[in-house]
Structure formats: C-alpha cells, structure tokens
Short mmCIF file of C-alpha atoms and ligand atoms in Angstrom, two decimals:
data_model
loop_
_atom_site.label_atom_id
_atom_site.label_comp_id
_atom_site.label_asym_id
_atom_site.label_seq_id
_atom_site.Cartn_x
_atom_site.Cartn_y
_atom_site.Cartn_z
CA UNK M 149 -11.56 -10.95 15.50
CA UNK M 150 -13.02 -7.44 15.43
CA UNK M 151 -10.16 -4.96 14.36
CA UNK M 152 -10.49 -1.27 16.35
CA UNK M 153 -7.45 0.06 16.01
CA UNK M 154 -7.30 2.60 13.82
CA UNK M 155 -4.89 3.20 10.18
CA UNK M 156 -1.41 3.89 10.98
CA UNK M 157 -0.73 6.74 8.52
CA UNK M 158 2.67 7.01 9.90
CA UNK M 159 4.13 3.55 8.97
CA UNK M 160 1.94 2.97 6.35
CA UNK M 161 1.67 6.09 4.69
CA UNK M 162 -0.58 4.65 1.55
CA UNK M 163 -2.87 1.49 0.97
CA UNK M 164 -5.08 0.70 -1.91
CA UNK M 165 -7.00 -1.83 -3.40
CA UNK M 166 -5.73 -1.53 -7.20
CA UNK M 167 -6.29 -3.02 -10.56
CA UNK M 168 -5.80 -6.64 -9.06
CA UNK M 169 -2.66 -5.85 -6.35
CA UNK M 170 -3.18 -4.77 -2.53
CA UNK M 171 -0.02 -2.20 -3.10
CA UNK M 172 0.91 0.80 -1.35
CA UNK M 173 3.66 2.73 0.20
CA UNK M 174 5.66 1.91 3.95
CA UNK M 175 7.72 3.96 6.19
CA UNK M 176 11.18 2.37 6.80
CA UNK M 177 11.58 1.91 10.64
CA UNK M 178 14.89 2.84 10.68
CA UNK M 179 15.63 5.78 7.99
CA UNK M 180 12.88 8.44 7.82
CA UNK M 181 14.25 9.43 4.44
CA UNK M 182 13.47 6.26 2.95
CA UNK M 183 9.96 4.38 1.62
CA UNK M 184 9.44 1.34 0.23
CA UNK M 185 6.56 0.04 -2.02
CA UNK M 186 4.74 -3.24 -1.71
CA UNK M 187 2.29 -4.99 -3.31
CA UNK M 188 0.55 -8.79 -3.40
CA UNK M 189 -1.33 -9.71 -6.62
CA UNK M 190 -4.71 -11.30 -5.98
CA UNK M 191 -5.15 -14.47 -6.52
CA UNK M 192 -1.64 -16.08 -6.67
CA UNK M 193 -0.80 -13.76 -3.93
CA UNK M 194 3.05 -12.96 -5.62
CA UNK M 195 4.59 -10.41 -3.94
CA UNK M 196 7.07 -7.57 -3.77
CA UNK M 197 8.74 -5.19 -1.96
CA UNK M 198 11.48 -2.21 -3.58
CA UNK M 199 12.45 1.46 -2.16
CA UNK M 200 11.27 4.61 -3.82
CA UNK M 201 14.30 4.27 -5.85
CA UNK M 202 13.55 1.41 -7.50
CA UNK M 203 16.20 -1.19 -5.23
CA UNK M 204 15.53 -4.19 -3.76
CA UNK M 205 14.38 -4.64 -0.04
CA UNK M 206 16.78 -6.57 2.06
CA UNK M 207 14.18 -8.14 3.92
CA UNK M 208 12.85 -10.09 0.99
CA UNK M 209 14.10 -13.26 1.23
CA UNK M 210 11.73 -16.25 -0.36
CA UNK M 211 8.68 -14.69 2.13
CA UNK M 212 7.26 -11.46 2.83
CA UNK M 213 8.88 -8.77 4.75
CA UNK M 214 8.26 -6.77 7.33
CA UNK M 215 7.08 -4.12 4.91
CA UNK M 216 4.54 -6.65 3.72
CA UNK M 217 2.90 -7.82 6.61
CA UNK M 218 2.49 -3.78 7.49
CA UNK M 219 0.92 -3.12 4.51
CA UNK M 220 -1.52 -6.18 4.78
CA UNK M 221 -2.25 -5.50 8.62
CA UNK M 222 -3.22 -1.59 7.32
CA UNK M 223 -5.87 -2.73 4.38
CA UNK M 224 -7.01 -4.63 7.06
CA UNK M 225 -7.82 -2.10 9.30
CA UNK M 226 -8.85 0.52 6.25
CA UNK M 227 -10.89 -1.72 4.05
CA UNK M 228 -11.59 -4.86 6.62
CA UNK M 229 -11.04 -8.77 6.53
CA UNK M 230 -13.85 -9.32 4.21
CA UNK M 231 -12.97 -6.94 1.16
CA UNK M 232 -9.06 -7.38 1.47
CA UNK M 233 -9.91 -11.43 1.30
CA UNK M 234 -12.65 -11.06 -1.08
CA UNK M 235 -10.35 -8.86 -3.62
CA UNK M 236 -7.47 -11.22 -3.38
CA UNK M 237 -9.32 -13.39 -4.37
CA UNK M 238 -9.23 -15.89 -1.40
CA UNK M 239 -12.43 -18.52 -0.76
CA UNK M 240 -10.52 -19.87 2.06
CA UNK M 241 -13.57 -19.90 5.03
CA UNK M 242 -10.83 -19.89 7.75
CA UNK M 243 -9.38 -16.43 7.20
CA UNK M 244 -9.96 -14.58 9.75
CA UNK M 245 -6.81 -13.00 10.59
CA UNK M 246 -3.52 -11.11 8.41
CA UNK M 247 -1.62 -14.01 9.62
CA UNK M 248 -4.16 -16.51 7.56
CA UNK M 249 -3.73 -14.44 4.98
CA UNK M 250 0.17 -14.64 5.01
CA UNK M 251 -0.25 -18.42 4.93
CA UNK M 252 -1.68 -18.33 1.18
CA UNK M 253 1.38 -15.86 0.28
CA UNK M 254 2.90 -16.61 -3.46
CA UNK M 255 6.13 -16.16 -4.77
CA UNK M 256 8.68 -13.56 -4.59
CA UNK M 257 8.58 -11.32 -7.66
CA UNK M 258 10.91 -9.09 -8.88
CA UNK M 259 8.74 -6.49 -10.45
CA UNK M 260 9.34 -3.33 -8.54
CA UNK M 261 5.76 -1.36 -8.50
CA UNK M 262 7.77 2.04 -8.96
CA UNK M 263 4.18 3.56 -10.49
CA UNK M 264 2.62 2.90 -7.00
CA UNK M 265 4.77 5.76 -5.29
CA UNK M 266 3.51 7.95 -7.91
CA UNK M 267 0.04 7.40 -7.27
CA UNK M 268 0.85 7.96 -3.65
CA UNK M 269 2.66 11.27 -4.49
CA UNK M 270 -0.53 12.26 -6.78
CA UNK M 271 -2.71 10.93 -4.10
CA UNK M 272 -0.88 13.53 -1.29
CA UNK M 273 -0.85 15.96 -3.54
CA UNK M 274 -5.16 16.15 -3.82
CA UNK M 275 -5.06 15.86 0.08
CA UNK M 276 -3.08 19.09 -0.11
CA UNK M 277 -4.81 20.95 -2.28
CA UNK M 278 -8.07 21.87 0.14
CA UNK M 279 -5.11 23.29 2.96
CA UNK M 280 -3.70 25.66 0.18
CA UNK M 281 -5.41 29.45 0.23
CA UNK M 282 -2.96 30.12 -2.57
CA UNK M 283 -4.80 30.34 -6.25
CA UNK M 284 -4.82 26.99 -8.32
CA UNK M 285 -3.53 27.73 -11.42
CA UNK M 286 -6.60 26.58 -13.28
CA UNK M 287 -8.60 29.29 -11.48
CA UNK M 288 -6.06 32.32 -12.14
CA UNK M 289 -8.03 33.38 -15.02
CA UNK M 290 -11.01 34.10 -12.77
CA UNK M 291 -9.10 35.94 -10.08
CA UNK M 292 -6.96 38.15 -13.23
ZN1 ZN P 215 10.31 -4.83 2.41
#
C-alpha cells in the first residue's frame, strides 16, 4: 500500500528512529497546551505513552493508545514500511500496513521516555537557529 500523504507535523510534532525505540513526541487532540511522548522498543515491541510532565496517559490501558498508533502511522510516512519494520526488528513478510504492525504490539511499560521531549526541544531548537538574524553567542567574539 503506497503511502502519499505527507508527515503531519501538527499532531505529531517529532518522530525518530532511536537507539532501539520508534519514540517521539504527539499533540493532544483536545488541549493544545499539552504533549505526550511515546515510544515502542524494537523487537518486543513494549510500549509507552506519558505527558511532558512525566504522568501517565489515560488512554493506556493493556494496548496502545491513540497517541501510539499516531506516532507509528507518522514513521510510516517519514521513514516508510520497510525501515520502521526492519528497525523494530520485525521478519514478519505480511506487514504491510501500521495496523500489522499494531498486531505484534508488546506490553505496556511504565517507563516514561521523559529524555525524548528533550531531544525534541533540542531538536526545535537547531530548526530555529537558521530563522534567527540575531548573533549566536559563539560568534559574538567575531562581530565585537
Ligand atoms: Zn497516549
């Protein structure tokens, strides 16, 4: 199933293939102010999903949430089928779909990946760093 749509940024701000976990960072639907980070660990596919401040998602209940299933339908669409299967580890031929992917899903894990909003945060902060015209402080000594 070819994927063309393109990478929500929106409702999944951040999505990375990282030191053995597809993790990243998801929009809540309902409160703008709030973010929550997910992750599934390759190859037993355990899972979890927290807000930025480190509580647990209400959605989680024995099976991934919606927060989940965003995440995995975004590294989809960023890194493709192939590579999202391939780094979790999955030999299962019939993937072909996030759904497939869902079926191999581990256990619930209570680990909350608080350092993955800080890569996000560090991550945004490199994206904004081309947009400034201000002087980076490392380069004030040239401009002095
Ligand atoms: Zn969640």
């Amino acid at each position: 199933m070819p994927l063309d749509r393109t990478r929500d940024v929106k409702k999944v701000p951040f999505v990375e293939l990282y030191e053995g976990r597809l993790q990243g960072v998801v929009s809540s639907g309902s409160d703008i102010e709030r973010v929550y980070v997910a992750y599934f660990e390759a190859n037993s596919l355990n899972f979890c999903c927290s807000t930025n401040n480190n509580r647990p998602c209400g959605g989680l209940r024995g099976a991934p949430c919606k927060h989940l299933r965003e995440l995995l339908n975004e590294a989809v669409i960023q890194f493709g089928i192939e590579d999202v299967t391939h780094f979790l580890r999955l030999h299962d031929q019939t993937i072909h779909s996030t759904n497939d992917i869902l079926k191999h899903s581990g256990q619930q894990v209570n680990v909350y990946g608080s350092e993955i909003f800080s890569r996000f945060l560090s991550d945004l902060q490199l994206l904004e760093l081309p947009q400034t015209s201000l002087p980076i402080s490392p380069m004030m000594w040239f401009t002095e």
